[in-house]
PDB file of C-alpha atoms and ligand atoms in Angstrom:
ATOM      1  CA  UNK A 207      13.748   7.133 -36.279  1.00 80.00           C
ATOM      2  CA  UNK A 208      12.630   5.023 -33.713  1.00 96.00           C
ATOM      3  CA  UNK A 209      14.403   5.399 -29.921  1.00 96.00           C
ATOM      4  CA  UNK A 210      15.196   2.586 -28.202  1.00 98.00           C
ATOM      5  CA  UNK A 211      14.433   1.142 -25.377  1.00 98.00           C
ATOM      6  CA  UNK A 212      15.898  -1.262 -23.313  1.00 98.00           C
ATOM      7  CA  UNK A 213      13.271  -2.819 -20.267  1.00 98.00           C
ATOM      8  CA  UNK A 214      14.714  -4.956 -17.455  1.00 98.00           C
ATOM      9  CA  UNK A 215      11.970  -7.061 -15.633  1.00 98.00           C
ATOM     10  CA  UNK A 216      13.010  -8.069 -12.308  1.00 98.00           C
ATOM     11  CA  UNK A 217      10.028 -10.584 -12.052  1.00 98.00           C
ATOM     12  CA  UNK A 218       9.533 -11.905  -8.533  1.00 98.00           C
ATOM     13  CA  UNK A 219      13.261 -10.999  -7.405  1.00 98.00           C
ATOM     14  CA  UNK A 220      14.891  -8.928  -5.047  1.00 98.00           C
ATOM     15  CA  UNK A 221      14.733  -7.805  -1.357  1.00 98.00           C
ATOM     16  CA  UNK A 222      14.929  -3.885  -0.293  1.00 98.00           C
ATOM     17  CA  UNK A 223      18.506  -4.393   0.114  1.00 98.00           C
ATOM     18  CA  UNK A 224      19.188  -5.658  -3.115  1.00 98.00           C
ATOM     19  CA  UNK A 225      17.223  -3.406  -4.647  1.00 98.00           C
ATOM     20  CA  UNK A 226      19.217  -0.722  -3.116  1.00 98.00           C
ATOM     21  CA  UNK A 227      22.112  -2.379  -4.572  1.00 97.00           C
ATOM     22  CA  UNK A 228      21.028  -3.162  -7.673  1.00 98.00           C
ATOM     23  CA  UNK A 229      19.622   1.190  -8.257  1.00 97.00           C
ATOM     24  CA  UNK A 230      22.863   1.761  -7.724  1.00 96.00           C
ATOM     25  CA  UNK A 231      24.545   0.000 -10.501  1.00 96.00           C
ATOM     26  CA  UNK A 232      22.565   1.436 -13.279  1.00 94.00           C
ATOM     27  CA  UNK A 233      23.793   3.254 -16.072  1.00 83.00           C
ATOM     28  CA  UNK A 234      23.577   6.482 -16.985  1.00 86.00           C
ATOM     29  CA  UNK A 235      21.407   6.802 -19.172  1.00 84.00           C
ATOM     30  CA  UNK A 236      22.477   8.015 -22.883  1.00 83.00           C
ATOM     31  CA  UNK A 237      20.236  10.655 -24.419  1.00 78.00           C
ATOM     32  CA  UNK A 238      18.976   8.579 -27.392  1.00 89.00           C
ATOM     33  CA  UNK A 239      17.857   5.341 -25.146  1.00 95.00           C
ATOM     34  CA  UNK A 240      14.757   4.955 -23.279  1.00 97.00           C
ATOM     35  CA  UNK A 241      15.572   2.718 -20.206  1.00 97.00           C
ATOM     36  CA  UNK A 242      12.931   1.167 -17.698  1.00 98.00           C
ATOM     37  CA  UNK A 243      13.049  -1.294 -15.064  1.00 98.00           C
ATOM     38  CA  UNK A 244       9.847  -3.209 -13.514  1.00 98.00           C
ATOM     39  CA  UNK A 245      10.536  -4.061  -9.992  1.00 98.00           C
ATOM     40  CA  UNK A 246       8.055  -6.023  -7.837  1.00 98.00           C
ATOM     41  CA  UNK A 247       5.083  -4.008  -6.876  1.00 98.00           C
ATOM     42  CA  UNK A 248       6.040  -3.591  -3.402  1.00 98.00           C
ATOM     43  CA  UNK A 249      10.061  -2.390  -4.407  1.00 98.00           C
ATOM     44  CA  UNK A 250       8.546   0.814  -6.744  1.00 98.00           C
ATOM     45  CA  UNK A 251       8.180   3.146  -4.614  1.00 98.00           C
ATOM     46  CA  UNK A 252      11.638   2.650  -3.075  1.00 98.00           C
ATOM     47  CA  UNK A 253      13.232   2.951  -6.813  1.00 98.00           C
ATOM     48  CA  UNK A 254      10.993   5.851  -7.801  1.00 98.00           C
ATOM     49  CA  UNK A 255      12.690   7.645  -5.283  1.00 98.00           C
ATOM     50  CA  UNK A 256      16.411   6.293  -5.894  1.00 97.00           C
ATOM     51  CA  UNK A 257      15.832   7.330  -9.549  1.00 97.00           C
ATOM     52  CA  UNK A 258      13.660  10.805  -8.900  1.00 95.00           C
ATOM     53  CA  UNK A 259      16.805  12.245 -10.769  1.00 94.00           C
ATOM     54  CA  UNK A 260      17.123   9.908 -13.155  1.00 95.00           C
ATOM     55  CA  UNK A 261      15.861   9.446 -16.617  1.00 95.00           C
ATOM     56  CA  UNK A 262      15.324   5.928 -16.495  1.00 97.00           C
ATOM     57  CA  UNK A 263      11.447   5.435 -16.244  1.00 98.00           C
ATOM     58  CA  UNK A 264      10.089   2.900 -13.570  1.00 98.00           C
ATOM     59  CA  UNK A 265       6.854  -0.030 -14.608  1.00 98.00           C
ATOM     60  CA  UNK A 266       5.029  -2.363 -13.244  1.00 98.00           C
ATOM     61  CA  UNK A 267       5.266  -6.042 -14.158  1.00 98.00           C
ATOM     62  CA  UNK A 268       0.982  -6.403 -14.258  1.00 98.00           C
ATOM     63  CA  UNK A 269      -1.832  -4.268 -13.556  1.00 98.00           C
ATOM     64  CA  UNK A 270      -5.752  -5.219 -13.382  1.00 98.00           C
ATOM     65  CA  UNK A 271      -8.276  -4.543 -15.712  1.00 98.00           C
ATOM     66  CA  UNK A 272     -10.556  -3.132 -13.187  1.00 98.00           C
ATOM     67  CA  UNK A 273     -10.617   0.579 -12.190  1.00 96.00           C
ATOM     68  CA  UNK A 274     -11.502  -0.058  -8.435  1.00 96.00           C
ATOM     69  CA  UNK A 275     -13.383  -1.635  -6.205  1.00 98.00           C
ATOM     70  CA  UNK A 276     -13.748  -5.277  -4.330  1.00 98.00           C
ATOM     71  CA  UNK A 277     -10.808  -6.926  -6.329  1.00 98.00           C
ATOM     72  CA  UNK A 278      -8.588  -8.584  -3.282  1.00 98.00           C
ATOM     73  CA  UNK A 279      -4.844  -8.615  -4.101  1.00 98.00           C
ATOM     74  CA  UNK A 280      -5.093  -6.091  -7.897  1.00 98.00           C
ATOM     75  CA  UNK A 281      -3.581  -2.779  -8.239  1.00 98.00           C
ATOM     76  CA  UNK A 282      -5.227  -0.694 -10.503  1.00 98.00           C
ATOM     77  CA  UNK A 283      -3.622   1.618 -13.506  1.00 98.00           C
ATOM     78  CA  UNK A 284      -4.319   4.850 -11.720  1.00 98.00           C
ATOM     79  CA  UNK A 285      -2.599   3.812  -8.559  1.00 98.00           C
ATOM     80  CA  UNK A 286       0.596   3.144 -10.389  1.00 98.00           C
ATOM     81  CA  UNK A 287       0.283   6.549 -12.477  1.00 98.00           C
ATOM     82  CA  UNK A 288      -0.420   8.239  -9.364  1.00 98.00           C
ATOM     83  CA  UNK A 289       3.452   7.203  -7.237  1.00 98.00           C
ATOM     84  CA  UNK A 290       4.903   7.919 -10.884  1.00 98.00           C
ATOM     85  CA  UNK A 291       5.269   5.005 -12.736  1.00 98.00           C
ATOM     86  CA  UNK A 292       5.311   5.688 -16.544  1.00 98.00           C
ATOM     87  CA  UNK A 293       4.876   2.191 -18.057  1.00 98.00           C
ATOM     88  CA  UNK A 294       3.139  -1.610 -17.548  1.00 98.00           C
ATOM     89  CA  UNK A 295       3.821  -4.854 -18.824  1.00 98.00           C
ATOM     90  CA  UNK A 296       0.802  -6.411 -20.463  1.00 98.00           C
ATOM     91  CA  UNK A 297       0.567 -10.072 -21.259  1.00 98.00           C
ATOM     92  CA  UNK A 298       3.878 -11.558 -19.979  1.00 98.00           C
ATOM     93  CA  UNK A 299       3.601 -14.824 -20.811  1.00 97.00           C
ATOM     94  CA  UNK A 300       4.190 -15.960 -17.381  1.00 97.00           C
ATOM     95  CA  UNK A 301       0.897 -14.415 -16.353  1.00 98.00           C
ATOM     96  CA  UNK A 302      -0.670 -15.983 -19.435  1.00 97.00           C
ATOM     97  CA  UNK A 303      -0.021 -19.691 -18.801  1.00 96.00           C
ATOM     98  CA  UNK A 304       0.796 -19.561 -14.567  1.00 97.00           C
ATOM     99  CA  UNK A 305      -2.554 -16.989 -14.062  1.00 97.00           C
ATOM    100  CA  UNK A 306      -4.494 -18.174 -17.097  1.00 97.00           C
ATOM    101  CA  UNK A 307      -5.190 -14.458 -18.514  1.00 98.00           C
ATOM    102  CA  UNK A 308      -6.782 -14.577 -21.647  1.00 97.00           C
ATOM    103  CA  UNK A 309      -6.518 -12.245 -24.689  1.00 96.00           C
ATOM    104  CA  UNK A 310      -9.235 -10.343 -23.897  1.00 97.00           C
ATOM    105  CA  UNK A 311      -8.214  -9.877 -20.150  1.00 98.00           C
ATOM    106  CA  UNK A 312      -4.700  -9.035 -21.855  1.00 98.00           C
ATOM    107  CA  UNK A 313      -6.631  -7.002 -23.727  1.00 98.00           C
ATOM    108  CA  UNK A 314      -8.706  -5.265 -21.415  1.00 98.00           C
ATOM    109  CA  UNK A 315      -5.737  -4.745 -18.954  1.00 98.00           C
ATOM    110  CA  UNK A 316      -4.143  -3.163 -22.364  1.00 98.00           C
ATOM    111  CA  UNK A 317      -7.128  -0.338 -22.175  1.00 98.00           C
ATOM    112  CA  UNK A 318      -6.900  -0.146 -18.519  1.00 98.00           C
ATOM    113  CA  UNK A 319      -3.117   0.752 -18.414  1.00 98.00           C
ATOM    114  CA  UNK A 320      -3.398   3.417 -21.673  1.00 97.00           C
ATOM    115  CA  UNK A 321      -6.397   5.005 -20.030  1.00 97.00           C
ATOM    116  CA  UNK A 322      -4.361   6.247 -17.419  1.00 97.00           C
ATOM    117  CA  UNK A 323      -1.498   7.682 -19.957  1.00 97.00           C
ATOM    118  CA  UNK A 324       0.644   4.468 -18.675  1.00 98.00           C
ATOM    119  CA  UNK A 325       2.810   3.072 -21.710  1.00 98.00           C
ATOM    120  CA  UNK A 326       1.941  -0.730 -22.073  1.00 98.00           C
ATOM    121  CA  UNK A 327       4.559  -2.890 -23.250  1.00 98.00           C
ATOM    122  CA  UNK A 328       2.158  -5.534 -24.483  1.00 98.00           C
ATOM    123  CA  UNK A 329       3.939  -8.879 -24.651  1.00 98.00           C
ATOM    124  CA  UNK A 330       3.367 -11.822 -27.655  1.00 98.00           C
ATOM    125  CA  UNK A 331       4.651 -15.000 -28.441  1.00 98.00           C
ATOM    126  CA  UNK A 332       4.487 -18.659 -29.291  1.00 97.00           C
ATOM    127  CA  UNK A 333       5.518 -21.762 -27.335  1.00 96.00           C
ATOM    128  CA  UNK A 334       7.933 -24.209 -28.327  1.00 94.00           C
ATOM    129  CA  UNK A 335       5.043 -26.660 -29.757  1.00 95.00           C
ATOM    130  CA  UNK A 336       3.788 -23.651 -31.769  1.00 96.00           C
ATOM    131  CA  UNK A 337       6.911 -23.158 -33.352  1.00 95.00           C
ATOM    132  CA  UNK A 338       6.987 -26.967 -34.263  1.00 94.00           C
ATOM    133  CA  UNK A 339       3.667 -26.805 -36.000  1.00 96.00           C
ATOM    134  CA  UNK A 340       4.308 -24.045 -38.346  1.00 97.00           C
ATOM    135  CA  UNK A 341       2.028 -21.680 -35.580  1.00 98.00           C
ATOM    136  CA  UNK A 342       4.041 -19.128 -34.873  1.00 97.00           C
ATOM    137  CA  UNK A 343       2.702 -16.094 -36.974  1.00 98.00           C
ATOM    138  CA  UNK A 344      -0.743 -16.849 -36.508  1.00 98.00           C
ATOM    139  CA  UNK A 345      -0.507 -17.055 -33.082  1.00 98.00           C
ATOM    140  CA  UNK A 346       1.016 -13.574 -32.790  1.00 98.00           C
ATOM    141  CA  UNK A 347      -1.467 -12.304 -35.345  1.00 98.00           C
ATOM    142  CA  UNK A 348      -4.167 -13.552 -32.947  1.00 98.00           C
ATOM    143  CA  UNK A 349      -2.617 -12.206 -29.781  1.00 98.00           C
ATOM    144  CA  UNK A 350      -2.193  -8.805 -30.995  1.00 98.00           C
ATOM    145  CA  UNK A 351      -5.189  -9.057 -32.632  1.00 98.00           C
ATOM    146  CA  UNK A 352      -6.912  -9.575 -29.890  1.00 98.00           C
ATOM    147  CA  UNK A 353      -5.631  -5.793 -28.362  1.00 98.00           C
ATOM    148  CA  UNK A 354      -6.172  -4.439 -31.671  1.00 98.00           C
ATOM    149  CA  UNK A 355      -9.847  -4.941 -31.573  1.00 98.00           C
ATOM    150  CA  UNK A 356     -10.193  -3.901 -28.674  1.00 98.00           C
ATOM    151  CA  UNK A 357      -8.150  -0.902 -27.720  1.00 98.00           C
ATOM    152  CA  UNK A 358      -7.789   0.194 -31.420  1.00 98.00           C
ATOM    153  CA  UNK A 359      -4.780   0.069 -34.127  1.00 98.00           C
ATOM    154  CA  UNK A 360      -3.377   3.522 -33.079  1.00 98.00           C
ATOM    155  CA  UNK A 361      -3.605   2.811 -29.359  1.00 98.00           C
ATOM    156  CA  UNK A 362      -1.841  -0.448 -29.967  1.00 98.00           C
ATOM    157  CA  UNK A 363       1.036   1.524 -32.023  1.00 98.00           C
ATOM    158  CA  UNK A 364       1.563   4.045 -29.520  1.00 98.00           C
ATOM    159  CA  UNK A 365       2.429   1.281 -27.087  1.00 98.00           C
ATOM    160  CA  UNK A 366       5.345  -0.676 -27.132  1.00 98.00           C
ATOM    161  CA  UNK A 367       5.381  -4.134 -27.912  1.00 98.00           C
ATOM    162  CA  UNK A 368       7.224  -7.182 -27.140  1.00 98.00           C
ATOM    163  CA  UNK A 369       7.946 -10.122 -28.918  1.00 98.00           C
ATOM    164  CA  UNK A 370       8.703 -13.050 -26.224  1.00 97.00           C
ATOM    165  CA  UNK A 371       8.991 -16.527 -27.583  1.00 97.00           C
ATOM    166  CA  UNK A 372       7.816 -18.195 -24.763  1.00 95.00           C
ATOM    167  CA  UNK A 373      11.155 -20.976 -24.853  1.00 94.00           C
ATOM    168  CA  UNK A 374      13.614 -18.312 -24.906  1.00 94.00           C
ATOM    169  CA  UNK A 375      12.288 -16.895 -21.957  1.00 91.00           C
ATOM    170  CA  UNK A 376      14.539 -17.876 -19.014  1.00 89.00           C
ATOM    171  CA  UNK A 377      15.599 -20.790 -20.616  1.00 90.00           C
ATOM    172  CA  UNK A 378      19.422 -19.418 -22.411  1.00 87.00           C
ATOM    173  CA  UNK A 379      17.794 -20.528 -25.612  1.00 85.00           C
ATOM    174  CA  UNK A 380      18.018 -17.368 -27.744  1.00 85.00           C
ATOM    175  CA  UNK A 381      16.169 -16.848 -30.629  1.00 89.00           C
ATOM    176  CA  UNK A 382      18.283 -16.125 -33.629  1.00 95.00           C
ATOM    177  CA  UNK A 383      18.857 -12.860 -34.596  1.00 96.00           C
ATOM    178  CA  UNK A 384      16.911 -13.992 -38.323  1.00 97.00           C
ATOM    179  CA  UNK A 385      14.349 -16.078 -36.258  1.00 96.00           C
ATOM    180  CA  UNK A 386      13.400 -12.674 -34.100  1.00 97.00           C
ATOM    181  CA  UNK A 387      13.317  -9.963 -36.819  1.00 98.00           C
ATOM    182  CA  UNK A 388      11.084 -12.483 -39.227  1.00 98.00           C
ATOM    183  CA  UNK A 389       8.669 -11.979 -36.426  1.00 98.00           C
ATOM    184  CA  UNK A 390       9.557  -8.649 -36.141  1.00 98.00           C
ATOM    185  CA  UNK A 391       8.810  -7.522 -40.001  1.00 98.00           C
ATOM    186  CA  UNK A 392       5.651  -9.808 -39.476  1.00 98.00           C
ATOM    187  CA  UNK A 393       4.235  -7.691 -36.697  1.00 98.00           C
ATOM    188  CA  UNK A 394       5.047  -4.401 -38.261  1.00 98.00           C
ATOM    189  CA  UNK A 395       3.631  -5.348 -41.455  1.00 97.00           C
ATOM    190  CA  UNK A 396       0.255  -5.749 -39.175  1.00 97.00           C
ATOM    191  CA  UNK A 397       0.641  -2.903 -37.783  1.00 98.00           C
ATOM    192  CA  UNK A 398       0.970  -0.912 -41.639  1.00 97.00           C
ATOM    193  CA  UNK A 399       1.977   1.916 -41.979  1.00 97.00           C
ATOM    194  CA  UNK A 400       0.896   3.590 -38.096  1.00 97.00           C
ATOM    195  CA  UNK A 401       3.223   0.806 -36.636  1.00 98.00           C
ATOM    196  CA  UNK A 402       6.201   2.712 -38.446  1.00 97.00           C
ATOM    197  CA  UNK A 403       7.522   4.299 -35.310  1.00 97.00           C
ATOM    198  CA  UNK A 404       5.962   1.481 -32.974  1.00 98.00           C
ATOM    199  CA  UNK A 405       9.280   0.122 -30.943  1.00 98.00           C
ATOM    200  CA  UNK A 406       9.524  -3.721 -31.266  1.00 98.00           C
ATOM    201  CA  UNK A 407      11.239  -5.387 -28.334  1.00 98.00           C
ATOM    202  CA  UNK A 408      12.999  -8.496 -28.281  1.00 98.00           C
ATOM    203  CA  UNK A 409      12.745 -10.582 -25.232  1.00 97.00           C
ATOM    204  CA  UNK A 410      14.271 -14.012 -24.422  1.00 96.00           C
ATOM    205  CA  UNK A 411      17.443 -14.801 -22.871  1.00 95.00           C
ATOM    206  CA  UNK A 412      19.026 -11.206 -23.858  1.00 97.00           C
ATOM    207  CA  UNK A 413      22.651 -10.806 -22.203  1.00 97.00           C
ATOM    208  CA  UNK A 414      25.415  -8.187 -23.257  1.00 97.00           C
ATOM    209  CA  UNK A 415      27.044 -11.057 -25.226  1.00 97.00           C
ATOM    210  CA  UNK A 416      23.917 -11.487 -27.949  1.00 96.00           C
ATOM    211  CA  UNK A 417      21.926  -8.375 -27.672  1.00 97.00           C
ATOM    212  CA  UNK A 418      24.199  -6.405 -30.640  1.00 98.00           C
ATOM    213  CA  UNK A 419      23.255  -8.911 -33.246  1.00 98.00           C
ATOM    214  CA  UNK A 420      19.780  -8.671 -32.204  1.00 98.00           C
ATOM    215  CA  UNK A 421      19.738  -4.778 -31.734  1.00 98.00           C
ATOM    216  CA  UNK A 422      21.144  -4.503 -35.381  1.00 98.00           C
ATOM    217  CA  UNK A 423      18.326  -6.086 -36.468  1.00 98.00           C
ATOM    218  CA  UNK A 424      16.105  -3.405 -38.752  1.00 97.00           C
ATOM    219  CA  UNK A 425      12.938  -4.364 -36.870  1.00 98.00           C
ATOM    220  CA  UNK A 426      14.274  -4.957 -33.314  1.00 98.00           C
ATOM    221  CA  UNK A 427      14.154  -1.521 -31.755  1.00 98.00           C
ATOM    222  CA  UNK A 428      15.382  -2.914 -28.061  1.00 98.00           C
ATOM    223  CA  UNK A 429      14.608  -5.370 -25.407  1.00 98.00           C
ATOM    224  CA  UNK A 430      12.169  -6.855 -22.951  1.00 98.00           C
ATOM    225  CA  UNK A 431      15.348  -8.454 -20.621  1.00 98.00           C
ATOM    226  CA  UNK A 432      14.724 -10.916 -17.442  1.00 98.00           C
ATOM    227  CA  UNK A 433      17.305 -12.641 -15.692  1.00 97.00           C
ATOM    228  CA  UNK A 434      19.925 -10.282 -17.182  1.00 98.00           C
ATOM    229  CA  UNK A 435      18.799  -7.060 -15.764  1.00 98.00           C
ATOM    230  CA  UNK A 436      19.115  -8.459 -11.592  1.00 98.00           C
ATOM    231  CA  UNK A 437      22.741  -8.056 -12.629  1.00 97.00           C
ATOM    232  CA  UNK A 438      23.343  -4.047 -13.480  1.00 96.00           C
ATOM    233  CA  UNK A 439      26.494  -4.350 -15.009  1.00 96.00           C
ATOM    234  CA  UNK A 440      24.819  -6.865 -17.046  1.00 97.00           C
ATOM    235  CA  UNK A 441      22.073  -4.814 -17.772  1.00 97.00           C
ATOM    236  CA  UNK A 442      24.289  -1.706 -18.191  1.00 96.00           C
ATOM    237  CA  UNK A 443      26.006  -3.308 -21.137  1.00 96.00           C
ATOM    238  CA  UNK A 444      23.033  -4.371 -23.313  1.00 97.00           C
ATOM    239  CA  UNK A 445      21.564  -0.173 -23.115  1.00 97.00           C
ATOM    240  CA  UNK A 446      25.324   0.107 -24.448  1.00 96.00           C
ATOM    241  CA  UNK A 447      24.355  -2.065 -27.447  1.00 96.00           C
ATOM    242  CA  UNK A 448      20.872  -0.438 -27.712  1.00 96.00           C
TER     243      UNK A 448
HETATM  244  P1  LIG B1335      14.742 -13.753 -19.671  1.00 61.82           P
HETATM  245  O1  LIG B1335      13.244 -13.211 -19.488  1.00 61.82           O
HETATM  246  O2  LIG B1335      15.562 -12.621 -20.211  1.00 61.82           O
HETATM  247  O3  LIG B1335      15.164 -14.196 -18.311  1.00 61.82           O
HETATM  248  O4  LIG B1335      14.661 -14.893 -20.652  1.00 61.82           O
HETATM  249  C1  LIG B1335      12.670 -12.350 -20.427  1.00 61.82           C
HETATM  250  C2  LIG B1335      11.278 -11.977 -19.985  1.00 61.82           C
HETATM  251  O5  LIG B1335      10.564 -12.833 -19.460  1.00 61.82           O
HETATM  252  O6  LIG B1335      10.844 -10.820 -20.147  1.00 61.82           O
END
């Protein structure tokens, strides 16, 4: 049985205030759901704290691929391990078209991140012109191929990972519920028979009012959630689904 789990990434949002606010409102969190939220790098610390007695884990949105050393501006893996975070987000594919990161820097930042026992949630997905052109699959296959190379077929199934179509994302254009899990079956048949218990995430445009048709899915094991989770009751009501 796979467990859930149900991300919310706050992106570039937020102020310490509404962060404060925001903490507040978040569910409980049920026994059989994971539940993590990636705040701005600066806003972690603040809800590692408002959460210390919390289950629901705390990630950052990006990490570098270096260890340490002259890198102006990165934050490296152990850093985050070492205030408490417990997972990363690896190849969003905001950072992949806005800050150009390749597959092998997605890649690389994929190692970085499991070296230091963080959980990646490696992101993957095609654009709209993709789609179009029939693209889709291979693109995925090359994207996660790409991490599988490099960090290794078990390392990639211990992660988590999330499929994005890039025109869902922030856009209210859902993918269907068939649309995501043919994706879905297509990475876990990559992944053979390791990826069994490797969590899937769907991410796009996930509100309360779409996220049970998706979540029913057999190979949609939870979601990757943007805009909806800056709104907790919001947010609340798709780890209801989950
Ligand atoms: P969205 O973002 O839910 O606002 O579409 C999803 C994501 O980028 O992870």
């Amino acid at each position: 049985m796979r467990r859930p789990l149900v991300a919310g990434n706050w992106k570039m949002h937020g102020s310490r205030e509404s962060v404060a606010a925001l903490v507040a409102g978040l569910p409980q969190v049920r026994l059989e759901v994971d539940v993590a939220v990636f705040p701005p790098y600066v806003y972690i610390p603040q809800v590692l704290e408002a959460l210390a007695d919390s289950a629901i884990g705390v990630g950052a949105q990006n990490v570098s691929e270096q260890r340490q050393g002259a890198y102006t501006g990165e934050i490296a893996a152990d850093m985050l391990r070492d205030i408490g975070c417990r997972y990363v987000i690896v190849g969003h594919s905001e950072r992949r078209s806005l800050y150009g990161e390749s597959d092998q820097q997605v890649a690389d930042k994929f190692i970085a991140a499991g070296t230091e026992g963080l959980i990646p949630i490696l992101c993957v997905g095609e654009t709209l012109v993709q789609r179009e052109q029939g693209e889709t699959l291979a693109v995925i296959a090359r994207q996660l191929d790409a991490v599988i190379a490099a960090a290794g077929l078990e390392a990639v199934c211990a992660a988590v990972i999330a499929y994005e179509p890039v025109w869902a994302i922030g856009t209210g254009k859902t993918a269907t519920a068939e649309q995501a899990q043919q994706v879905h079956w297509a990475i876990r048949q990559r992944l053979g028979a390791t990826g069994e218990n490797t969590r899937l995430l769907y991410g796009g445009s996930v509100k309360a009012a779409n996220a049970a048709e998706l979540f029913a899915q057999p190979d949609i094991d939870g979601a990757l959630v943007g805009g909806a989770s800056l709104d907790s009751a919001e947010f609340g009501e798709i780890c209801k689904l989950a």
